[in-house]
């Protein structure tokens, strides 16, 4: 079965950190641009960070620059999103997606019909 599975979400206090994982099964992530998206209740989906398949170039939304870092481990067929200095406004369901789009285009088109979507993992930032 071809799928993406996110993990690593949970409840964290403001200022804390979490690392999300996006693992692929049934296919290899090597040739795909991978994006992290989030959607909070009542809000539009947002492209958080995207990473290219070719040279590891990255894109970050302004709201997370300097706090979040995306990386990929092709040997483990997994992409990570390290989230530091978390804020209550980071609370959302986080999804990963895989597609052949260029990384900036991917993050700027969060409603595009990506080839693969995960089911999401909930991140709650609260004291």
PDB file of C-alpha atoms in Angstrom:
ATOM      1  CA  UNK A   1       0.000   0.000   0.000  1.00  0.00           C
ATOM      2  CA  UNK A   2       1.350   3.379  -1.023  1.00  0.00           C
ATOM      3  CA  UNK A   3       1.091   5.809   1.852  1.00  0.00           C
ATOM      4  CA  UNK A   4       2.645   8.555   3.933  1.00  0.00           C
ATOM      5  CA  UNK A   5       2.398   8.360   7.693  1.00  0.00           C
ATOM      6  CA  UNK A   6       3.084  11.295   9.995  1.00  0.00           C
ATOM      7  CA  UNK A   7       4.095  10.897  13.615  1.00  0.00           C
ATOM      8  CA  UNK A   8       5.555  12.917  16.445  1.00  0.00           C
ATOM      9  CA  UNK A   9       2.706  15.266  17.234  1.00  0.00           C
ATOM     10  CA  UNK A  10       1.462  15.918  20.735  1.00  0.00           C
ATOM     11  CA  UNK A  11       0.971  18.480  23.460  1.00  0.00           C
ATOM     12  CA  UNK A  12       3.849  20.821  24.193  1.00  0.00           C
ATOM     13  CA  UNK A  13       4.224  24.002  26.206  1.00  0.00           C
ATOM     14  CA  UNK A  14       5.020  27.310  24.509  1.00  0.00           C
ATOM     15  CA  UNK A  15       8.731  27.528  23.832  1.00  0.00           C
ATOM     16  CA  UNK A  16       9.044  23.770  23.569  1.00  0.00           C
ATOM     17  CA  UNK A  17      10.093  21.547  20.678  1.00  0.00           C
ATOM     18  CA  UNK A  18       8.734  18.643  18.686  1.00  0.00           C
ATOM     19  CA  UNK A  19      10.067  16.648  15.780  1.00  0.00           C
ATOM     20  CA  UNK A  20       7.569  15.381  13.247  1.00  0.00           C
ATOM     21  CA  UNK A  21       8.326  12.459  10.961  1.00  0.00           C
ATOM     22  CA  UNK A  22       6.848  11.627   7.589  1.00  0.00           C
ATOM     23  CA  UNK A  23       7.534   8.042   6.580  1.00  0.00           C
ATOM     24  CA  UNK A  24       6.704   6.560   3.209  1.00  0.00           C
ATOM     25  CA  UNK A  25       5.731   2.983   2.559  1.00  0.00           C
ATOM     26  CA  UNK A  26       5.269   1.296  -0.779  1.00  0.00           C
ATOM     27  CA  UNK A  27       7.326   3.877  -2.646  1.00  0.00           C
ATOM     28  CA  UNK A  28      10.568   5.791  -2.300  1.00  0.00           C
ATOM     29  CA  UNK A  29      10.669   9.452  -1.371  1.00  0.00           C
ATOM     30  CA  UNK A  30      13.965  10.049  -3.190  1.00  0.00           C
ATOM     31  CA  UNK A  31      12.366  11.467  -6.321  1.00  0.00           C
ATOM     32  CA  UNK A  32       9.645  13.555  -4.704  1.00  0.00           C
ATOM     33  CA  UNK A  33       9.413  17.043  -3.352  1.00  0.00           C
ATOM     34  CA  UNK A  34       8.082  16.751   0.186  1.00  0.00           C
ATOM     35  CA  UNK A  35       5.968  19.371   1.843  1.00  0.00           C
ATOM     36  CA  UNK A  36       4.694  19.963   5.352  1.00  0.00           C
ATOM     37  CA  UNK A  37       1.322  21.668   5.639  1.00  0.00           C
ATOM     38  CA  UNK A  38      -0.864  22.561   8.574  1.00  0.00           C
ATOM     39  CA  UNK A  39      -4.465  23.423   9.166  1.00  0.00           C
ATOM     40  CA  UNK A  40      -5.889  24.890  12.320  1.00  0.00           C
ATOM     41  CA  UNK A  41      -9.622  24.750  13.105  1.00  0.00           C
ATOM     42  CA  UNK A  42     -11.488  27.340  11.056  1.00  0.00           C
ATOM     43  CA  UNK A  43      -8.395  28.352   9.114  1.00  0.00           C
ATOM     44  CA  UNK A  44      -7.052  27.741   5.649  1.00  0.00           C
ATOM     45  CA  UNK A  45      -4.419  25.117   5.007  1.00  0.00           C
ATOM     46  CA  UNK A  46      -0.927  26.602   5.023  1.00  0.00           C
ATOM     47  CA  UNK A  47       2.302  25.453   3.418  1.00  0.00           C
ATOM     48  CA  UNK A  48       4.795  25.353   6.291  1.00  0.00           C
ATOM     49  CA  UNK A  49       7.958  23.983   4.718  1.00  0.00           C
ATOM     50  CA  UNK A  50       8.961  22.147   1.573  1.00  0.00           C
ATOM     51  CA  UNK A  51      12.159  20.392   0.526  1.00  0.00           C
ATOM     52  CA  UNK A  52      13.301  19.536  -2.972  1.00  0.00           C
ATOM     53  CA  UNK A  53      14.215  16.066  -4.158  1.00  0.00           C
ATOM     54  CA  UNK A  54      17.297  17.117  -6.073  1.00  0.00           C
ATOM     55  CA  UNK A  55      19.562  19.306  -3.961  1.00  0.00           C
ATOM     56  CA  UNK A  56      17.716  19.613  -0.664  1.00  0.00           C
ATOM     57  CA  UNK A  57      16.677  23.219  -1.251  1.00  0.00           C
ATOM     58  CA  UNK A  58      14.117  24.346   1.260  1.00  0.00           C
ATOM     59  CA  UNK A  59      11.257  26.781   1.620  1.00  0.00           C
ATOM     60  CA  UNK A  60       9.753  28.065   4.848  1.00  0.00           C
ATOM     61  CA  UNK A  61       6.676  30.094   5.505  1.00  0.00           C
ATOM     62  CA  UNK A  62       7.514  33.444   7.108  1.00  0.00           C
ATOM     63  CA  UNK A  63       5.633  32.396  10.226  1.00  0.00           C
ATOM     64  CA  UNK A  64       8.094  29.563  10.941  1.00  0.00           C
ATOM     65  CA  UNK A  65      11.408  30.845   9.569  1.00  0.00           C
ATOM     66  CA  UNK A  66      14.188  30.516  12.089  1.00  0.00           C
ATOM     67  CA  UNK A  67      12.163  28.114  14.240  1.00  0.00           C
ATOM     68  CA  UNK A  68      11.415  25.115  12.012  1.00  0.00           C
ATOM     69  CA  UNK A  69      13.872  22.975  10.052  1.00  0.00           C
ATOM     70  CA  UNK A  70      12.977  20.417   7.405  1.00  0.00           C
ATOM     71  CA  UNK A  71      15.313  17.583   6.499  1.00  0.00           C
ATOM     72  CA  UNK A  72      15.185  14.310   4.665  1.00  0.00           C
ATOM     73  CA  UNK A  73      16.851  10.953   5.224  1.00  0.00           C
ATOM     74  CA  UNK A  74      16.453   9.045   1.995  1.00  0.00           C
ATOM     75  CA  UNK A  75      18.072   5.957   3.507  1.00  0.00           C
ATOM     76  CA  UNK A  76      15.211   5.815   6.007  1.00  0.00           C
ATOM     77  CA  UNK A  77      12.647   6.972   3.453  1.00  0.00           C
ATOM     78  CA  UNK A  78      11.616   9.641   5.929  1.00  0.00           C
ATOM     79  CA  UNK A  79      11.345  13.418   6.078  1.00  0.00           C
ATOM     80  CA  UNK A  80      11.471  15.340   9.338  1.00  0.00           C
ATOM     81  CA  UNK A  81      10.207  18.677  10.573  1.00  0.00           C
ATOM     82  CA  UNK A  82      12.056  19.923  13.647  1.00  0.00           C
ATOM     83  CA  UNK A  83       9.937  22.542  15.383  1.00  0.00           C
ATOM     84  CA  UNK A  84      11.523  24.733  18.042  1.00  0.00           C
ATOM     85  CA  UNK A  85      10.304  27.726  20.020  1.00  0.00           C
ATOM     86  CA  UNK A  86       6.746  26.617  19.490  1.00  0.00           C
ATOM     87  CA  UNK A  87       3.941  29.128  19.891  1.00  0.00           C
ATOM     88  CA  UNK A  88       0.234  28.639  20.562  1.00  0.00           C
ATOM     89  CA  UNK A  89      -0.464  29.778  16.997  1.00  0.00           C
ATOM     90  CA  UNK A  90       1.458  26.736  15.734  1.00  0.00           C
ATOM     91  CA  UNK A  91      -1.371  24.553  16.998  1.00  0.00           C
ATOM     92  CA  UNK A  92      -2.782  22.641  14.035  1.00  0.00           C
ATOM     93  CA  UNK A  93      -2.973  19.290  12.322  1.00  0.00           C
ATOM     94  CA  UNK A  94       0.252  18.843  10.379  1.00  0.00           C
ATOM     95  CA  UNK A  95       0.264  16.908   7.135  1.00  0.00           C
ATOM     96  CA  UNK A  96       3.034  15.819   4.809  1.00  0.00           C
ATOM     97  CA  UNK A  97       2.655  15.446   1.080  1.00  0.00           C
ATOM     98  CA  UNK A  98       4.769  14.172  -1.806  1.00  0.00           C
ATOM     99  CA  UNK A  99       4.670  15.419  -5.378  1.00  0.00           C
ATOM    100  CA  UNK A 100       6.837  16.327  -8.326  1.00  0.00           C
ATOM    101  CA  UNK A 101       6.177  20.057  -7.999  1.00  0.00           C
ATOM    102  CA  UNK A 102       9.082  22.390  -7.389  1.00  0.00           C
ATOM    103  CA  UNK A 103       9.411  23.029  -3.687  1.00  0.00           C
ATOM    104  CA  UNK A 104       8.362  26.693  -3.650  1.00  0.00           C
ATOM    105  CA  UNK A 105       5.375  25.992  -5.885  1.00  0.00           C
ATOM    106  CA  UNK A 106       4.367  23.121  -3.659  1.00  0.00           C
ATOM    107  CA  UNK A 107       4.299  25.197  -0.492  1.00  0.00           C
ATOM    108  CA  UNK A 108       2.480  28.057  -2.201  1.00  0.00           C
ATOM    109  CA  UNK A 109      -0.279  25.787  -3.503  1.00  0.00           C
ATOM    110  CA  UNK A 110      -1.518  23.933  -0.412  1.00  0.00           C
ATOM    111  CA  UNK A 111      -4.744  22.836  -2.105  1.00  0.00           C
ATOM    112  CA  UNK A 112      -3.015  21.322  -5.144  1.00  0.00           C
ATOM    113  CA  UNK A 113      -3.854  17.671  -5.732  1.00  0.00           C
ATOM    114  CA  UNK A 114      -0.572  16.237  -4.506  1.00  0.00           C
ATOM    115  CA  UNK A 115       0.309  12.679  -5.476  1.00  0.00           C
ATOM    116  CA  UNK A 116       0.371  11.542  -1.853  1.00  0.00           C
ATOM    117  CA  UNK A 117      -0.997  12.957   1.397  1.00  0.00           C
ATOM    118  CA  UNK A 118      -0.639  11.661   4.907  1.00  0.00           C
ATOM    119  CA  UNK A 119      -3.538  11.641   7.352  1.00  0.00           C
ATOM    120  CA  UNK A 120      -1.952  14.176   9.674  1.00  0.00           C
ATOM    121  CA  UNK A 121      -0.677  14.473  13.218  1.00  0.00           C
ATOM    122  CA  UNK A 122      -2.031  16.928  15.780  1.00  0.00           C
ATOM    123  CA  UNK A 123       0.279  19.467  17.374  1.00  0.00           C
ATOM    124  CA  UNK A 124      -1.083  21.384  20.348  1.00  0.00           C
ATOM    125  CA  UNK A 125       0.935  24.181  21.910  1.00  0.00           C
ATOM    126  CA  UNK A 126      -0.555  25.195  25.212  1.00  0.00           C
ATOM    127  CA  UNK A 127       0.385  25.820  28.815  1.00  0.00           C
TER     128      UNK A 127
END
